[in-house]
Short mmCIF file of C-alpha atoms in Angstrom, two decimals:
data_model
loop_
_atom_site.label_atom_id
_atom_site.label_comp_id
_atom_site.label_asym_id
_atom_site.label_seq_id
_atom_site.Cartn_x
_atom_site.Cartn_y
_atom_site.Cartn_z
CA MET A 4 18.04 -92.88 -7.17
CA LYS A 5 17.50 -95.96 -9.55
CA ILE A 6 21.05 -95.86 -10.22
CA PRO A 7 22.15 -96.27 -6.16
CA LEU A 8 19.93 -98.25 -5.60
CA ARG A 9 20.46 -100.88 -8.31
CA ALA A 10 24.12 -101.08 -7.15
CA LEU A 11 23.23 -101.56 -3.46
CA LEU A 12 21.06 -104.48 -4.37
CA LEU A 13 23.92 -106.09 -6.69
CA THR A 14 26.21 -105.50 -4.04
CA VAL A 15 24.31 -107.14 -1.54
CA LEU A 16 24.08 -109.91 -3.99
CA GLY A 17 27.78 -110.11 -4.96
CA ILE A 18 28.60 -110.16 -0.95
CA GLY A 19 26.16 -113.02 -0.55
CA ALA A 20 27.38 -114.82 -3.68
CA THR A 21 30.89 -114.98 -1.54
CA PHE A 22 29.49 -117.33 1.20
CA GLY A 23 29.04 -120.10 -1.55
CA LEU A 24 32.86 -119.68 -2.86
CA ASP A 25 35.65 -121.46 -1.99
CA PRO A 26 38.47 -119.09 -0.50
CA PHE A 27 40.43 -119.28 -3.79
CA ARG A 28 37.17 -118.25 -5.64
CA ASN A 29 36.65 -115.05 -3.21
CA TYR A 30 40.53 -114.32 -4.23
CA GLN A 31 39.13 -114.89 -7.78
CA LEU A 32 36.02 -112.63 -7.28
CA ALA A 33 38.25 -110.17 -5.60
CA THR A 34 40.58 -110.10 -9.07
CA VAL A 35 37.21 -109.58 -11.02
CA ALA A 36 36.06 -106.85 -8.88
CA ALA A 37 39.53 -105.22 -9.33
CA CYS A 38 39.42 -105.82 -13.35
CA PHE A 39 35.98 -104.42 -13.41
CA ALA A 40 36.21 -101.08 -11.87
CA ALA A 41 39.14 -100.41 -14.32
CA VAL A 42 37.85 -101.70 -17.24
CA ALA A 43 34.39 -99.88 -16.53
CA GLY A 44 36.52 -96.46 -16.89
CA LEU A 45 38.30 -97.49 -20.17
CA THR A 46 35.16 -98.93 -21.74
CA VAL A 47 33.69 -95.08 -20.93
CA LEU A 48 36.67 -93.74 -22.12
CA VAL A 49 36.55 -95.44 -25.67
CA GLY A 50 33.07 -96.35 -25.81
CA LEU A 51 31.92 -92.60 -25.52
CA THR A 52 34.49 -90.71 -26.39
CA GLY A 53 36.84 -92.37 -28.89
CA GLN A 54 40.01 -92.18 -27.03
CA LEU A 55 42.39 -95.30 -27.37
CA SER A 56 44.14 -95.75 -24.03
CA LEU A 57 46.58 -98.84 -23.75
CA GLY A 58 48.07 -97.99 -20.59
CA HIS A 59 45.22 -98.09 -18.22
CA ALA A 60 47.38 -100.82 -16.19
CA VAL A 61 49.40 -97.70 -15.10
CA LEU A 62 46.67 -96.04 -13.71
CA MET A 63 45.93 -98.98 -11.67
CA ALA A 64 49.52 -99.33 -10.42
CA ALA A 65 49.28 -95.29 -9.71
CA GLY A 66 46.29 -96.23 -7.44
CA GLY A 67 47.79 -99.43 -5.90
CA TYR A 68 50.99 -97.51 -5.06
CA GLY A 69 49.24 -94.49 -3.46
CA PHE A 70 47.01 -97.11 -1.47
CA ALA A 71 49.93 -99.06 -0.33
CA PHE A 72 52.38 -95.88 0.97
CA ALA A 73 49.26 -93.93 2.53
CA ALA A 74 47.35 -96.65 3.83
CA SER A 75 50.89 -98.13 5.77
CA ALA A 76 51.94 -94.74 7.26
CA VAL A 77 48.66 -94.56 9.03
CA GLU A 78 48.83 -95.74 12.77
CA GLY A 79 45.01 -96.23 13.68
CA PRO A 80 42.67 -98.27 13.37
CA TRP A 81 42.12 -100.32 10.09
CA PRO A 82 38.67 -98.44 8.71
CA LEU A 83 40.94 -94.90 8.92
CA ALA A 84 43.89 -96.72 7.19
CA LEU A 85 41.94 -98.36 4.41
CA LEU A 86 39.96 -94.70 3.91
CA VAL A 87 43.02 -92.81 3.87
CA GLY A 88 44.59 -95.58 1.29
CA LEU A 89 41.61 -95.21 -0.99
CA VAL A 90 41.65 -91.37 -1.02
CA ALA A 91 45.34 -91.33 -1.87
CA ALA A 92 45.04 -94.05 -4.85
CA VAL A 93 42.00 -91.62 -6.28
CA ALA A 94 44.06 -88.58 -5.52
CA VAL A 95 47.57 -90.23 -7.38
CA ALA A 96 45.35 -92.20 -10.31
CA GLY A 97 43.11 -88.96 -10.92
CA LEU A 98 46.30 -86.76 -11.22
CA LEU A 99 47.89 -88.82 -13.52
CA GLY A 100 44.78 -89.09 -15.60
CA LEU A 101 44.37 -85.12 -15.76
CA LEU A 102 47.89 -85.30 -17.10
CA LEU A 103 46.82 -87.49 -19.54
CA GLY A 104 43.75 -86.35 -20.25
CA MET A 105 45.57 -82.53 -20.70
CA ALA A 106 47.50 -84.52 -23.43
CA ALA A 107 44.49 -86.28 -24.93
CA ALA A 108 42.89 -83.10 -25.79
CA ARG A 109 45.80 -82.32 -27.86
CA LEU A 110 46.67 -86.06 -29.41
CA ARG A 111 44.32 -88.52 -31.16
CA GLY A 112 44.14 -91.77 -32.49
CA PRO A 113 47.52 -93.87 -32.83
CA TYR A 114 49.21 -91.02 -31.08
CA LEU A 115 47.40 -90.69 -27.61
CA ALA A 116 47.44 -95.01 -27.92
CA GLY A 117 51.47 -94.57 -28.64
CA LEU A 118 51.67 -92.28 -25.53
CA THR A 119 49.61 -94.38 -23.04
CA LEU A 120 51.58 -97.32 -24.42
CA ALA A 121 54.99 -95.43 -23.56
CA LEU A 122 53.70 -95.30 -20.33
CA VAL A 123 53.35 -98.85 -19.66
CA ILE A 124 56.70 -99.71 -21.13
CA ALA A 125 58.37 -97.14 -19.03
CA LEU A 126 56.93 -98.16 -15.54
CA PRO A 127 59.66 -101.09 -14.77
CA SER A 128 62.18 -98.22 -15.37
CA ALA A 129 60.13 -95.55 -13.31
CA ALA A 130 60.01 -98.08 -10.40
CA SER A 131 63.95 -98.40 -10.40
CA THR A 132 64.39 -94.73 -10.19
CA LEU A 133 61.47 -93.56 -8.00
CA PRO A 134 61.30 -94.49 -4.49
CA LEU A 135 58.76 -97.09 -5.30
CA GLY A 136 60.92 -100.37 -4.27
CA ALA A 137 61.93 -101.12 -7.52
CA ASP A 138 61.16 -104.64 -8.92
CA GLN A 139 60.12 -105.70 -5.39
CA GLY A 140 57.44 -102.99 -5.08
CA ALA A 141 55.94 -102.02 -2.08
CA ARG A 142 54.10 -103.67 0.63
CA ALA A 143 50.56 -102.85 1.38
CA PRO A 144 49.18 -103.37 4.61
CA PHE A 145 46.92 -106.16 5.71
CA PHE A 146 43.64 -105.90 6.30
CA ALA A 147 42.51 -108.50 8.75
CA VAL A 148 39.30 -109.83 9.31
CA PRO A 149 37.04 -107.96 12.02
CA GLU A 150 36.77 -109.91 15.14
CA ALA A 151 32.96 -109.37 15.24
CA LEU A 152 33.39 -111.63 11.87
CA ALA A 153 36.38 -114.04 12.50
CA ALA A 154 34.56 -116.87 13.17
CA LEU A 155 31.82 -116.16 9.84
CA ILE A 156 34.21 -115.82 7.13
CA ALA A 157 38.04 -116.39 5.85
CA LEU A 158 39.91 -113.93 4.97
CA GLU A 159 39.82 -114.26 1.32
CA GLN A 160 35.94 -113.51 1.56
CA TRP A 161 36.70 -110.78 4.04
CA HIS A 162 38.92 -109.41 1.14
CA ALA A 163 36.57 -109.96 -1.01
CA TRP A 164 33.63 -108.14 0.49
CA LEU A 165 36.12 -105.14 0.57
CA ALA A 166 36.52 -105.47 -2.84
CA ILE A 167 32.88 -105.86 -4.00
CA VAL A 168 32.04 -102.45 -2.05
CA ILE A 169 34.93 -100.36 -3.20
CA ALA A 170 34.15 -101.96 -7.05
CA ALA A 171 30.62 -100.54 -6.29
CA VAL A 172 32.07 -97.13 -5.48
CA ALA A 173 33.92 -96.89 -8.01
CA VAL A 174 31.80 -97.73 -10.72
CA THR A 175 28.26 -96.12 -9.82
CA PRO A 176 29.76 -92.69 -10.42
CA LEU A 177 30.28 -94.03 -14.07
CA VAL A 178 26.85 -95.23 -14.64
CA MET A 179 25.18 -91.59 -13.05
CA LEU A 180 28.04 -89.95 -15.53
CA ARG A 181 27.13 -91.92 -18.59
CA SER A 182 23.71 -91.47 -18.36
CA GLY A 183 23.47 -88.00 -17.52
CA ARG A 184 24.60 -84.73 -19.15
CA ALA A 185 28.33 -85.48 -19.09
CA GLY A 186 27.67 -88.84 -21.03
CA LEU A 187 25.64 -86.71 -23.61
CA ARG A 188 28.62 -84.14 -24.06
CA MET A 189 31.02 -86.86 -24.76
CA ARG A 190 29.13 -88.78 -27.10
CA ALA A 191 28.34 -85.17 -29.02
CA VAL A 192 32.45 -84.96 -29.22
CA LEU A 193 32.48 -88.52 -30.45
CA ASP A 194 30.00 -87.88 -32.94
CA ASP A 195 31.36 -84.52 -34.50
CA GLU A 196 33.91 -82.15 -32.68
CA THR A 197 33.29 -79.40 -34.88
CA ALA A 198 29.64 -79.49 -33.97
CA ALA A 199 29.53 -80.05 -30.25
CA ARG A 200 31.81 -77.15 -30.45
CA LEU A 201 29.61 -74.92 -32.28
CA SER A 202 26.68 -76.28 -29.80
CA GLY A 203 28.85 -74.71 -26.86
CA VAL A 204 30.90 -78.09 -25.74
CA ASP A 205 34.43 -77.53 -25.58
CA PRO A 206 36.22 -80.82 -26.87
CA GLY A 207 39.46 -80.61 -24.95
CA LEU A 208 37.64 -79.90 -21.54
CA VAL A 209 35.26 -82.94 -22.34
CA LYS A 210 38.23 -85.36 -23.53
CA ALA A 211 40.10 -84.28 -20.08
CA GLY A 212 37.70 -84.91 -18.07
CA ALA A 213 36.71 -88.64 -19.57
CA PHE A 214 40.33 -89.23 -18.59
CA VAL A 215 40.13 -88.26 -15.11
CA ALA A 216 36.74 -90.17 -14.82
CA SER A 217 38.11 -93.19 -16.44
CA ALA A 218 41.46 -93.00 -14.16
CA VAL A 219 39.78 -92.75 -10.86
CA PRO A 220 38.14 -96.20 -10.69
CA ALA A 221 41.39 -97.72 -12.66
CA GLY A 222 43.24 -96.44 -9.23
CA LEU A 223 40.61 -97.95 -7.13
CA GLY A 224 40.77 -101.20 -8.91
CA GLY A 225 44.53 -100.74 -7.98
CA ALA A 226 43.74 -100.58 -4.55
CA ILE A 227 41.62 -103.48 -4.40
CA LEU A 228 44.46 -105.60 -5.80
CA ALA A 229 46.76 -103.95 -3.24
CA ILE A 230 44.32 -105.28 -0.44
CA ALA A 231 44.13 -108.66 -2.07
CA THR A 232 47.82 -109.51 -2.64
CA GLN A 233 49.19 -107.22 0.19
CA GLN A 234 51.65 -105.99 -2.24
CA VAL A 235 52.35 -103.30 -5.40
CA THR A 236 54.79 -104.74 -8.11
CA PRO A 237 55.71 -103.19 -11.67
CA GLY A 238 55.47 -106.41 -13.00
CA GLY A 239 52.10 -106.93 -12.11
CA TYR A 240 50.78 -104.32 -14.33
CA GLY A 241 52.71 -104.90 -17.54
CA LEU A 242 51.95 -104.52 -21.05
CA ALA A 243 50.24 -107.93 -21.17
CA PHE A 244 47.53 -106.64 -18.35
CA SER A 245 47.19 -103.25 -19.95
CA LEU A 246 46.11 -105.17 -23.36
CA LEU A 247 43.97 -107.36 -21.17
CA LEU A 248 42.13 -104.77 -20.01
CA VAL A 249 41.49 -103.45 -23.53
CA VAL A 250 40.37 -106.86 -24.67
CA ALA A 251 37.66 -107.17 -21.56
CA ALA A 252 36.20 -103.77 -23.08
CA VAL A 253 35.89 -104.74 -26.52
CA VAL A 254 34.57 -108.32 -25.90
CA GLY A 255 31.99 -106.78 -23.13
CA GLY A 256 31.05 -104.29 -25.36
CA LEU A 257 32.37 -100.83 -25.55
CA GLY A 258 30.49 -98.01 -23.73
CA SER A 259 28.87 -101.01 -21.74
CA ILE A 260 29.03 -101.06 -18.13
CA GLY A 261 27.43 -104.31 -17.93
CA GLY A 262 29.48 -105.32 -20.55
CA ALA A 263 32.89 -104.44 -18.98
CA ALA A 264 31.37 -106.81 -15.84
CA ILE A 265 31.44 -109.73 -18.57
CA GLY A 266 34.84 -108.92 -19.97
CA SER A 267 36.18 -108.58 -16.67
CA VAL A 268 35.22 -112.33 -15.47
CA LEU A 269 36.23 -113.68 -18.95
CA ILE A 270 40.25 -111.96 -18.81
CA VAL A 271 40.41 -113.59 -15.11
CA PHE A 272 38.78 -116.88 -15.45
CA LEU A 273 39.43 -118.02 -19.14
CA PRO A 274 43.29 -118.02 -18.63
CA TRP A 275 42.35 -119.77 -15.49
CA ILE A 276 40.46 -122.75 -17.13
CA VAL A 277 42.87 -123.17 -20.15
CA ASP A 278 45.66 -123.68 -17.52
CA GLU A 279 43.66 -126.42 -15.59
CA LEU A 280 42.87 -128.15 -18.88
CA VAL A 281 46.94 -127.92 -20.12
CA ALA A 282 47.23 -129.50 -16.28
CA ALA A 283 44.72 -132.26 -16.83
CA VAL A 284 46.74 -133.57 -19.96
CA PRO A 285 50.00 -136.29 -19.44
CA SER A 286 52.87 -134.83 -17.98
CA ASP A 287 55.18 -134.88 -20.93
CA LEU A 288 52.51 -133.17 -23.34
CA GLY A 289 51.96 -130.72 -20.52
CA GLN A 290 55.14 -129.46 -20.27
CA ARG A 291 55.44 -128.79 -23.81
CA LEU A 292 52.05 -127.19 -23.78
CA ASP A 293 52.51 -125.47 -20.63
CA GLY A 294 52.59 -121.66 -21.44
CA ASN A 295 51.97 -121.78 -25.17
CA LEU A 296 48.65 -123.80 -25.51
CA ALA A 297 47.00 -121.27 -23.02
CA VAL A 298 47.87 -118.18 -24.75
CA LEU A 299 47.01 -119.61 -28.03
CA LEU A 300 43.59 -120.93 -27.22
CA PHE A 301 42.83 -117.86 -24.99
CA GLY A 302 43.54 -115.77 -28.08
CA ALA A 303 42.03 -117.68 -30.57
CA GLY A 304 38.91 -117.88 -27.96
CA LEU A 305 38.42 -114.00 -27.91
CA ILE A 306 38.93 -113.58 -31.39
CA ALA A 307 36.29 -116.23 -32.58
CA MET A 308 34.41 -114.25 -29.41
CA THR A 309 35.01 -110.80 -31.19
CA LEU A 310 34.27 -112.07 -34.42
CA ALA A 311 31.12 -113.60 -33.64
CA TRP A 312 29.62 -110.75 -31.89
CA PRO A 313 31.49 -107.58 -33.37
CA GLY A 314 29.16 -105.36 -30.45
CA GLY A 315 30.66 -107.42 -27.79
CA ALA A 316 28.39 -109.44 -24.83
CA ALA A 317 26.27 -106.39 -24.36
CA ARG A 318 25.24 -106.03 -28.04
CA LEU A 319 24.63 -109.85 -28.14
CA LEU A 320 22.46 -109.62 -24.96
CA ASP A 321 20.24 -107.05 -26.24
CA ARG A 322 19.97 -108.71 -29.43
CA LEU A 323 18.39 -111.47 -27.37
CA ARG A 324 16.44 -109.16 -25.38
CA ALA A 325 15.01 -107.69 -28.36
CA ALA A 326 14.11 -111.26 -30.48
CA ARG A 327 12.59 -112.47 -27.32
CA PRO A 328 9.07 -110.46 -27.60
CA SER A 329 8.83 -111.58 -31.58
CA ARG A 330 9.36 -115.09 -30.74
CA LEU A 331 6.43 -114.63 -27.93
CA ALA A 332 4.08 -112.95 -30.75
CA THR A 333 4.48 -114.95 -33.61
CA PRO A 334 1.84 -118.21 -32.07
CA THR A 335 -0.63 -115.12 -31.26
CA THR A 336 -0.49 -113.85 -34.71
CA THR A 337 -1.04 -117.58 -35.97
CA THR A 338 -3.81 -118.36 -33.69
CA GLU A 339 -6.12 -115.08 -34.34
CA ARG A 340 -5.42 -116.10 -38.14
#
């Protein structure tokens, strides 16, 4: 019961924080929530089973398309359309995750990474071949602020509320899975597949299950982006975005849900901060640096962070917590002497 109660408390705190943000910051918060759902699944997949996926953006796109088409087809009150869209996002992303998981049971290392990378590269072609709206993508339904809240909050704040709640629903089961028996089986497969098999654990089944468990929150993350932007386009889920999700998982700390939240905040806000800094320089210099300095500083900063904290932000926080009692104990020891 501790994990659901903690998730409920954090959700309430997140919703309360939206009152102190302007509309644009609330939109960014919704984007962070979407990335958090996907990165949380990715960090569990890589950190607990060692399966590297470079194509989680495709799982988000699958969830986004499933949400957009299903929710748009519902003629009824908005809660029903929202619920049907979320169920469709889970189903489509989960099915794709199952197919990838079945392949992951036979592939490993660079072969699995290459397979997921191929999906990202093939997404624009698939969008043009399948009835997905080609480059224009698909329109997602517009969820207006309910009448009871229209005088209290803005549209972006309402979407941030929905994003926070959906992200909590997506990530809480991952936390429970990570700390339960399923998490132990994943760690056993990561440590030694042969020993795990001798202990009665099927590595192939565990890997496939881990991919499904990772795909579902990614699909819900895609649904969140569809709600915030009212559209789903293949260009929004390209290779660069997919690699950013991996960066967020690595910077935050593989296997850490809290680290996934930190990494998601960084990949959303750092590029925006760099762009703001570039916009502050003189116009001539800004035009030359636009699109170049931002990428350079962002990449250099992430490399420096990874080198300084190899275990990610979560490992750094653990070290700070471990060092804090010893520092407090030092004056006591000196006084006793």
